Amino acid sequence: MTENKASTFLYEAALTISAKLDTNEVLQQLMSLTHQHFKPDAASVALVNPDGSLVFRAASGESAQQILGMKMPRGAGIVGWVAENGQQLWVPNVYRDKRFYPDADEHTGFKTSSILAVPVRMGDQTLAVVEMINPGPGTNLQEAQDTITALASLAAPAIQNARLFEQVKRAEARYQSLFEQNLDPIIILDRRGNFLELNRAAQKLLPLTKPEDDAAFVPQTDLDKLALSPAQYEDLKAQVNVEGVSTWEITTHTADVEEHTLQVYFSSLPHYLPSGAYQWLAHDVTDRVALDEMREQLSHMIVHDLRVPLGNITNTLELVLTAWREKDVSVPFEQVLEIGLRSAHRMERLISNILDARRLTTHKTLTVSTIRVPDMVADAIEVIQSSVRRRRHTLIRRIQDNLPPMQGDLDLLRRVLLNLLDNAAKYTPDGGAITLSVQVDEHSFHFAVSDNGPGITPENQVHLFEMFYRARTQQQGGAGIGLAFCKLAVEAHGGKIDMRSEPGKGSTFAFSIPRQLPESAIYHEASVVEYSP
């Protein structure tokens, strides 16, 4: 080849190789140019991996398809030696060279006799190795070495650029994936407020339509969907340019008209566009806001529930103290003190329900003892008896004879019974009937409290055992803890609780406690302070 032809070939090769931004395409061009120019039996290019191993990414010849994808351990074969040493190597007879790796020929059936291998280097790093296998008898070896070395020099920066471009594309794909899959709505806006990008969460929540890649910007009026006016947008830009981020809360509606509260974070993206851009990111805090409201309502309910019996206790003490000071013997001291004592017991039950509901939610700790069921039932009835008499209720007892002893937490189970009886007395109209039944079979003890009160609607029944939920009537107070505590206490024993009710026909609350407590329960002898009614 003349010098002019060689220069023309390398010039055209440089244009071809430098136009590629894909590593495989660069390697394919390097292999093709070598094969087309020198016409050996085969040509191949092996890419060097970060760990030093090699993989053939381009090949020509009759066994090319079998060579593609073949991996070589670090330093293995002639190609491995060239990769490690960074030097070209001409081997006229491979079977006399211990560095030759015969496995490739055995795998493909190809017959290798001679190899010219040239490293593709960038600085001190070998990026790839190009091989010319079995060059023709008329091949000028010196010209081949010089030409392939020149091709390798042209390919090195192209491979490096292609790798960098692929890294950028992978980073962009990772960013796009994170952007699209983020559960928080994210919108990228330009300086005028046009939407440049918005992820799936933003499209679903607001709702918005994502612009196509080649479409014009969405009109600026879409700022309205972010509860922003153009003037407010200008103020926000000025603020974040100084402070870095601005945050506030908004209320919006989804396509199904569901209301959401969003905590918005607005920040600047100075390098997103030459003219700059801005990020609108929102975190859905609807549940947090609802929880805060529920906590506030709960605080009011608990304060109310505690204030009524506390007021009774205070009035009782003031009345007794005044009568004692004035030596007024007409005051019915026993009845007054009974009212104060009942109120104190009511306060104690409420506080115990709150504390034990929390404890049972996390630990399910029980203080287990042997319980005489008739005595436990009698204790609960004695506490509720005054309310029953005051409201002229009829209390019907259906207690099975000869009940065997039961294993369980006496304090918790007594309060379960007491809560159910107290609810029945509270919600049953004056003069109504309350029935308490206790039965036992070979598996469980069964308790039921029935009343002929107003009943509970189906929509209220599904939430009845949830913490802080109140049903039946808005006229009755209560923090909504009693039934939730009952459910937790019964389930801590491995039992079940349910209810049956029909509006206008009363309600029945029933629970069962297994005769053999589950091994999964945690028992601790000093975990609960004993309550005596």
XYZ file of C-alpha atoms in Angstrom:
533
model
C 0.000 0.000 0.000
C 1.356 3.416 -0.943
C 1.680 6.156 1.623
C -1.198 8.147 0.050
C -3.477 5.100 0.066
C -2.581 4.400 3.686
C -3.307 8.016 4.658
C -6.624 7.956 2.790
C -7.597 4.660 4.464
C -6.775 5.929 7.954
C -8.554 9.247 7.300
C -11.740 7.468 6.216
C -11.363 5.066 9.146
C -11.073 7.972 11.555
C -14.303 9.508 10.194
C -16.097 6.185 10.481
C -14.917 5.292 13.966
C -15.251 8.753 15.528
C -18.897 8.984 14.396
C -19.902 6.114 16.701
C -21.139 6.608 20.261
C -21.785 2.947 20.976
C -18.923 0.781 22.240
C -20.045 -2.285 20.295
C -20.290 -0.272 17.095
C -16.767 1.119 17.572
C -15.377 -2.381 18.140
C -17.319 -3.712 15.162
C -15.877 -0.993 12.929
C -12.349 -1.712 14.176
C -12.766 -5.404 13.373
C -14.404 -4.746 9.984
C -11.688 -2.313 8.847
C -8.996 -4.782 9.822
C -10.690 -7.665 8.020
C -11.611 -5.700 4.876
C -8.159 -4.176 4.486
C -5.943 -7.192 5.130
C -8.392 -10.056 4.388
C -7.100 -12.588 6.968
C -8.986 -15.801 7.719
C -10.547 -14.035 10.713
C -10.378 -10.896 12.823
C -11.671 -10.223 16.306
C -11.758 -7.563 19.014
C -11.842 -8.427 22.721
C -12.983 -5.802 25.244
C -11.088 -5.652 28.547
C -13.395 -5.717 31.586
C -12.609 -3.765 34.776
C -11.444 -7.004 36.484
C -8.950 -7.741 33.674
C -10.965 -10.518 32.037
C -11.832 -10.228 28.366
C -14.931 -10.790 26.261
C -15.015 -10.972 22.457
C -17.433 -8.309 21.215
C -16.652 -8.344 17.470
C -15.495 -11.143 15.174
C -15.366 -12.146 11.511
C -14.643 -15.412 9.739
C -16.394 -18.767 9.568
C -16.572 -19.182 13.361
C -17.503 -15.583 14.195
C -20.865 -16.397 15.804
C -19.230 -18.914 18.141
C -16.514 -16.455 19.115
C -18.874 -13.571 19.934
C -19.506 -13.374 23.661
C -16.717 -15.816 24.547
C -14.990 -14.849 27.798
C -11.308 -15.208 28.624
C -9.816 -15.142 32.139
C -7.366 -12.403 32.989
C -3.971 -13.025 31.333
C -5.210 -16.107 29.442
C -3.994 -16.693 25.906
C -2.186 -14.373 23.574
C -4.996 -11.817 23.788
C -4.743 -11.841 27.598
C -0.964 -11.397 27.517
C -1.283 -8.385 25.172
C -3.989 -6.855 27.397
C -1.865 -7.183 30.526
C 1.447 -6.044 28.996
C 0.077 -3.382 26.653
C 2.395 -4.525 23.826
C 1.609 -5.784 20.320
C 2.570 -9.366 19.591
C 3.191 -11.308 16.388
C 3.082 -15.090 16.750
C 3.864 -16.822 13.432
C 3.253 -20.328 14.867
C 0.830 -20.395 17.787
C 1.509 -24.055 18.653
C 5.105 -23.189 19.521
C 3.979 -20.404 21.905
C 2.972 -21.419 25.421
C 0.749 -18.334 25.662
C -1.643 -19.678 23.039
C -5.094 -20.614 24.394
C -6.279 -23.654 22.337
C -9.724 -23.870 23.979
C -11.184 -21.393 21.489
C -10.171 -23.558 18.517
C -11.475 -26.685 20.263
C -14.763 -24.906 20.945
C -15.234 -23.567 17.398
C -13.392 -26.047 15.227
C -11.409 -23.168 13.679
C -7.728 -23.760 12.914
C -5.463 -20.952 14.171
C -1.887 -20.911 12.875
C -0.665 -17.323 13.377
C -1.884 -14.218 15.222
C -1.070 -10.521 15.150
C -2.506 -8.922 18.342
C -2.423 -5.154 18.967
C -3.591 -3.419 22.178
C -6.029 -0.490 22.056
C -4.682 1.790 24.757
C -5.754 5.042 26.357
C -2.872 6.355 28.439
C -1.666 3.478 30.605
C -4.907 1.522 30.304
C -5.619 -1.213 27.757
C -9.241 -0.885 26.624
C -9.337 -3.700 24.066
C -7.207 -6.010 21.927
C -7.618 -6.390 18.164
C -6.451 -9.639 16.559
C -5.699 -10.516 12.946
C -5.737 -14.317 12.652
C -3.990 -16.227 9.881
C -3.047 -13.285 7.629
C -2.616 -14.127 3.942
C 0.846 -15.114 2.622
C 1.253 -11.809 0.784
C 0.595 -9.663 3.854
C 3.268 -7.097 4.614
C 3.753 -7.720 8.338
C 5.337 -4.331 9.077
C 2.587 -2.498 7.207
C -0.059 -4.548 9.038
C 1.463 -3.771 12.425
C 1.695 -0.052 11.631
C -1.813 0.178 10.176
C -3.550 -1.785 12.933
C -1.629 0.207 15.570
C -2.862 3.423 13.900
C -6.431 2.044 13.840
C -6.103 1.175 17.527
C -4.975 4.733 18.268
C -8.048 6.058 16.447
C -10.355 3.618 18.222
C -9.089 4.291 21.775
C -10.664 7.765 22.234
C -13.788 6.588 20.416
C -14.159 3.664 22.854
C -13.533 5.993 25.805
C -16.090 8.502 24.528
C -18.605 5.742 23.862
C -18.146 4.412 27.391
C -18.601 7.876 28.884
C -21.682 8.435 26.733
C -23.124 5.090 27.865
C -22.447 6.011 31.511
C -24.322 9.269 30.994
C -27.209 7.395 29.346
C -27.340 4.900 32.233
C -27.290 7.726 34.780
C -30.038 9.485 32.855
C -32.079 6.263 32.754
C -31.597 5.798 36.525
C -32.662 9.376 37.148
C -35.694 8.968 34.906
C -36.650 5.720 36.639
C -36.320 7.280 40.093
C -38.209 10.341 38.871
C -41.081 8.332 37.393
C -41.358 5.816 40.236
C -41.152 8.368 43.059
C -44.302 8.181 45.152
C -44.251 11.945 45.628
C -45.533 14.152 42.795
C -42.684 16.051 41.100
C -42.979 18.759 38.449
C -40.130 20.564 36.663
C -41.029 24.059 35.474
C -39.206 26.635 33.379
C -38.792 30.287 34.315
C -42.200 31.177 32.846
C -44.027 28.421 34.720
C -44.408 25.987 31.806
C -44.318 22.310 32.785
C -41.206 20.595 31.410
C -41.546 17.238 33.173
C -43.958 15.605 35.591
C -43.872 12.093 37.013
C -46.681 9.548 37.291
C -47.556 10.586 40.841
C -48.063 14.187 39.695
C -50.239 13.074 36.779
C -52.378 10.911 39.053
C -52.727 13.243 42.004
C -53.347 16.642 40.450
C -54.399 15.353 37.716
C -52.201 16.566 34.852
C -51.268 15.474 31.342
C -47.606 14.836 30.589
C -46.373 16.698 27.488
C -44.900 14.639 24.656
C -41.185 15.014 23.942
C -41.759 17.025 20.775
C -44.884 18.832 21.941
C -45.066 22.496 22.809
C -44.914 23.529 26.434
C -48.119 23.165 28.439
C -49.733 26.622 28.778
C -48.820 28.697 31.794
C -52.435 28.571 32.992
C -51.653 25.093 34.436
C -50.109 26.974 37.353
C -53.690 27.146 38.580
C -53.546 23.391 39.275
C -50.685 24.097 41.653
C -52.764 26.785 43.398
C -50.339 29.429 42.111
C -50.869 32.648 40.229
C -48.194 34.052 37.869
C -47.446 36.787 40.433
C -47.036 34.210 43.226
C -44.744 32.163 40.980
C -42.514 35.192 40.440
C -42.372 35.803 44.195
C -41.455 32.148 44.817
C -38.618 32.265 42.299
C -37.190 35.346 43.957
C -37.494 33.701 47.382
C -35.785 30.395 46.472
C -33.005 32.213 44.646
C -32.111 33.668 48.035
C -33.206 30.997 50.542
C -32.766 27.841 48.446
C -36.167 26.251 49.176
C -39.685 27.370 50.028
C -42.347 25.170 51.618
C -46.087 25.434 52.283
C -49.252 23.299 52.448
C -52.098 23.131 49.927
C -55.328 21.154 49.642
C -56.183 19.577 46.297
C -58.601 17.048 44.815
C -57.824 14.012 42.650
C -59.907 12.901 39.662
C -62.224 10.976 42.034
C -62.753 14.193 44.041
C -60.821 12.807 47.019
C -59.281 15.593 49.066
C -55.533 15.528 49.761
C -53.293 17.778 51.828
C -49.856 18.298 50.305
C -46.653 19.641 51.839
C -45.013 21.470 48.916
C -41.256 22.019 48.487
C -40.213 24.495 45.791
C -36.539 24.799 44.837
C -34.277 26.059 42.064
C -32.522 23.841 39.478
C -29.967 26.283 38.067
C -28.214 23.740 35.805
C -31.283 21.989 34.390
C -31.543 24.500 31.521
C -29.239 27.314 30.437
C -31.948 29.716 31.567
C -32.581 27.756 34.774
C -35.546 25.689 35.983
C -37.497 24.979 39.165
C -38.708 21.871 40.959
C -42.143 21.585 42.544
C -42.209 18.541 44.849
C -45.086 17.619 47.147
C -45.396 15.099 49.948
C -48.885 13.794 50.681
C -49.485 14.543 54.373
C -53.214 13.782 54.324
C -52.810 10.935 56.831
C -50.639 13.077 59.103
C -53.173 15.910 59.061
C -55.995 13.445 59.756
C -53.948 11.942 62.596
C -53.297 15.376 64.058
C -57.010 16.162 63.902
C -57.843 12.796 65.465
C -55.345 13.413 68.259
C -56.875 16.796 68.930
C -60.360 15.297 68.977
C -59.119 12.476 71.188
C -57.613 14.958 73.624
C -60.941 16.777 73.836
C -62.840 13.510 74.301
C -60.508 12.202 76.993
C -60.552 15.525 78.805
C -64.346 15.507 78.634
C -64.575 11.900 79.845
C -62.265 12.630 82.745
C -63.763 16.002 83.598
C -67.287 14.637 84.261
C -66.317 12.062 86.922
C -63.667 14.408 88.289
C -66.362 17.063 88.667
C -68.525 14.556 90.543
C -65.620 13.703 92.859
C -64.884 17.380 93.471
C -68.549 18.177 94.163
C -68.795 15.194 96.490
C -65.766 16.253 98.513
C -66.906 19.884 98.664
C -70.386 18.843 99.812
C -69.031 16.501 102.507
C -66.473 19.100 103.656
C -69.117 21.857 103.866
C -71.512 19.604 105.778
C -68.758 18.578 108.181
C -67.751 22.190 108.843
C -71.374 23.294 109.357
C -72.282 20.169 111.328
C -75.125 19.538 108.836
C -76.339 16.031 109.601
C -79.108 16.140 106.977
C -76.648 15.381 104.143
C -76.893 11.682 103.012
C -73.171 11.063 103.392
C -73.243 7.424 102.300
C -75.060 8.162 99.025
C -72.847 11.161 98.275
C -69.676 9.183 98.898
C -70.968 6.319 96.738
C -71.398 8.808 93.856
C -67.830 10.028 94.333
C -66.491 6.484 94.543
C -68.315 5.436 91.355
C -66.862 8.441 89.559
C -63.364 7.590 90.798
C -63.794 4.020 89.548
C -64.988 5.343 86.154
C -61.888 7.540 85.877
C -59.681 4.619 86.829
C -61.288 2.369 84.196
C -60.830 4.967 81.453
C -57.180 5.548 82.333
C -56.543 1.800 82.602
C -58.232 1.202 79.222
C -56.017 3.810 77.566
C -52.814 2.454 79.103
C -53.670 -1.211 78.595
C -54.850 -0.680 75.009
C -51.431 0.771 74.218
C -49.642 -2.028 76.072
C -51.701 -4.800 74.456
C -51.107 -3.310 71.000
C -47.344 -3.666 71.369
C -46.640 -6.414 73.921
C -49.849 -8.421 74.625
C -48.531 -8.992 78.148
C -50.887 -10.848 80.518
C -50.946 -11.554 84.238
C -52.429 -15.055 84.250
C -54.163 -16.591 87.250
C -56.935 -19.091 87.976
C -60.307 -17.269 87.839
C -63.589 -18.268 89.426
C -65.939 -17.064 86.684
C -69.031 -16.512 88.931
C -66.967 -14.282 91.232
C -65.623 -12.251 88.292
C -69.152 -11.819 86.903
C -70.463 -10.794 90.331
C -67.703 -8.180 90.678
C -68.580 -6.629 87.313
C -72.308 -6.593 88.085
C -71.708 -4.989 91.468
C -69.864 -2.086 89.829
C -72.605 -1.541 87.217
C -75.515 -2.142 89.591
C -75.980 1.488 90.595
C -76.347 2.586 86.936
C -78.810 -0.241 86.321
C -80.938 0.797 89.321
C -80.748 4.490 88.476
C -82.083 3.914 84.958
C -84.588 1.235 86.059
C -83.048 -1.436 83.795
C -83.834 -5.114 84.209
C -80.629 -7.142 84.445
C -81.148 -10.784 83.427
C -78.421 -13.288 84.323
C -78.063 -16.592 82.481
C -75.017 -18.154 84.067
C -74.365 -21.848 83.500
C -74.201 -23.855 86.694
C -70.980 -25.444 87.903
C -68.659 -23.377 85.736
C -65.083 -24.707 85.933
C -62.174 -22.366 86.776
C -60.770 -20.330 83.907
C -57.157 -19.322 83.150
C -56.662 -15.669 82.230
C -55.871 -12.141 83.268
C -58.534 -11.389 85.887
C -58.216 -7.613 85.741
C -58.417 -7.418 81.931
C -61.315 -9.860 81.559
C -63.293 -8.254 84.383
C -62.930 -4.893 82.675
C -64.018 -6.392 79.341
C -67.246 -7.539 81.010
C -67.615 -4.219 82.810
C -67.143 -2.208 79.579
C -69.776 -4.246 77.750
C -72.244 -3.976 80.635
C -71.548 -0.253 81.021
C -72.171 0.317 77.280
C -75.405 -1.624 77.446
C -76.572 0.431 80.453
C -75.503 3.675 78.782
C -77.205 3.117 75.424
C -80.338 1.246 76.526
C -83.318 3.563 77.176
C -84.593 3.839 80.751
C -86.581 0.788 81.721
C -84.887 -1.465 79.166
C -83.526 -4.968 79.583
C -79.912 -6.171 79.683
C -79.011 -9.858 79.514
C -75.677 -11.323 80.619
C -75.024 -14.955 79.700
C -72.037 -17.198 80.383
C -71.620 -20.715 78.973
C -68.739 -23.140 78.588
C -68.029 -25.989 76.190
C -65.072 -28.293 75.731
C -63.058 -25.582 73.945
C -64.007 -22.143 75.287
C -65.857 -19.973 77.779
C -68.543 -17.907 76.033
C -69.760 -14.538 77.358
C -72.517 -12.379 75.854
C -74.137 -9.068 76.807
C -77.416 -8.210 75.053
C -79.669 -5.173 75.249
C -82.909 -3.929 73.672
C -81.521 -0.502 72.862
C -81.563 1.386 69.529
C -79.082 -0.960 67.821
C -76.139 -0.050 65.578
C -76.240 0.745 61.860
C -74.285 -1.515 59.450
C -71.924 1.313 58.452
C -70.984 1.817 62.114
C -70.604 -1.893 62.837
C -67.545 -2.305 60.571
C -65.587 0.308 62.575
C -66.905 -0.451 66.045
C -63.791 -2.104 67.476
C -61.380 0.491 66.043
C -59.491 2.745 68.442
C -61.153 6.119 69.082
C -64.269 5.255 67.052
C -67.671 6.180 68.505
C -71.024 4.984 67.228
C -74.661 4.555 68.231
C -75.588 8.209 68.791
C -73.866 11.568 68.753
C -75.590 12.431 72.017
C -73.426 9.997 73.975
C -69.834 10.957 74.743
C -66.824 8.710 75.044
C -63.303 8.551 73.736
C -63.959 5.421 71.665
C -61.450 3.329 73.622
C -63.617 0.831 75.526
C -64.503 -1.561 72.691
C -61.038 -1.327 71.163
C -59.607 -2.296 74.563
C -62.064 -5.217 74.777
C -60.937 -6.535 71.392
C -57.244 -6.262 72.301
C -57.736 -7.909 75.703
C -59.783 -10.802 74.296
C -57.382 -11.410 71.391
C -54.412 -11.326 73.777
C -56.007 -14.418 75.380
C -56.339 -16.075 71.958
C -60.078 -15.422 71.961
C -62.541 -13.721 69.615
C -65.058 -10.919 70.040
C -67.898 -9.928 67.734
C -71.282 -8.293 67.774
C -74.733 -8.668 66.255
C -77.067 -5.732 65.950
C -80.056 -4.515 64.027
C -81.268 -0.912 64.221
C -84.282 -0.703 66.509
C -83.826 -4.226 67.871
C -80.857 -3.938 70.208
C -77.348 -5.376 70.155
C -75.413 -8.387 71.427
C -71.693 -8.283 72.147
C -70.143 -11.740 72.570
C -66.622 -12.934 73.243
C -64.988 -16.292 73.873
C -61.871 -17.216 75.833
C -60.200 -20.583 75.098
C -59.885 -23.008 77.998
C -56.289 -23.621 76.868
C -54.489 -20.310 76.411
C -52.171 -20.072 73.379
C -48.447 -20.585 73.877
C -47.778 -17.457 71.783
C -49.109 -15.238 74.569
C -46.539 -13.594 76.859
C -47.224 -13.992 80.570
C -45.688 -11.795 83.225
C -46.749 -11.916 86.841
C -46.166 -8.214 87.582
C -47.220 -6.555 84.329
C -50.664 -5.304 85.378
C -51.740 -3.436 88.504
C -54.673 -5.343 90.000
C -57.989 -3.481 90.014
C -60.573 -4.042 92.744
C -64.059 -2.635 92.106
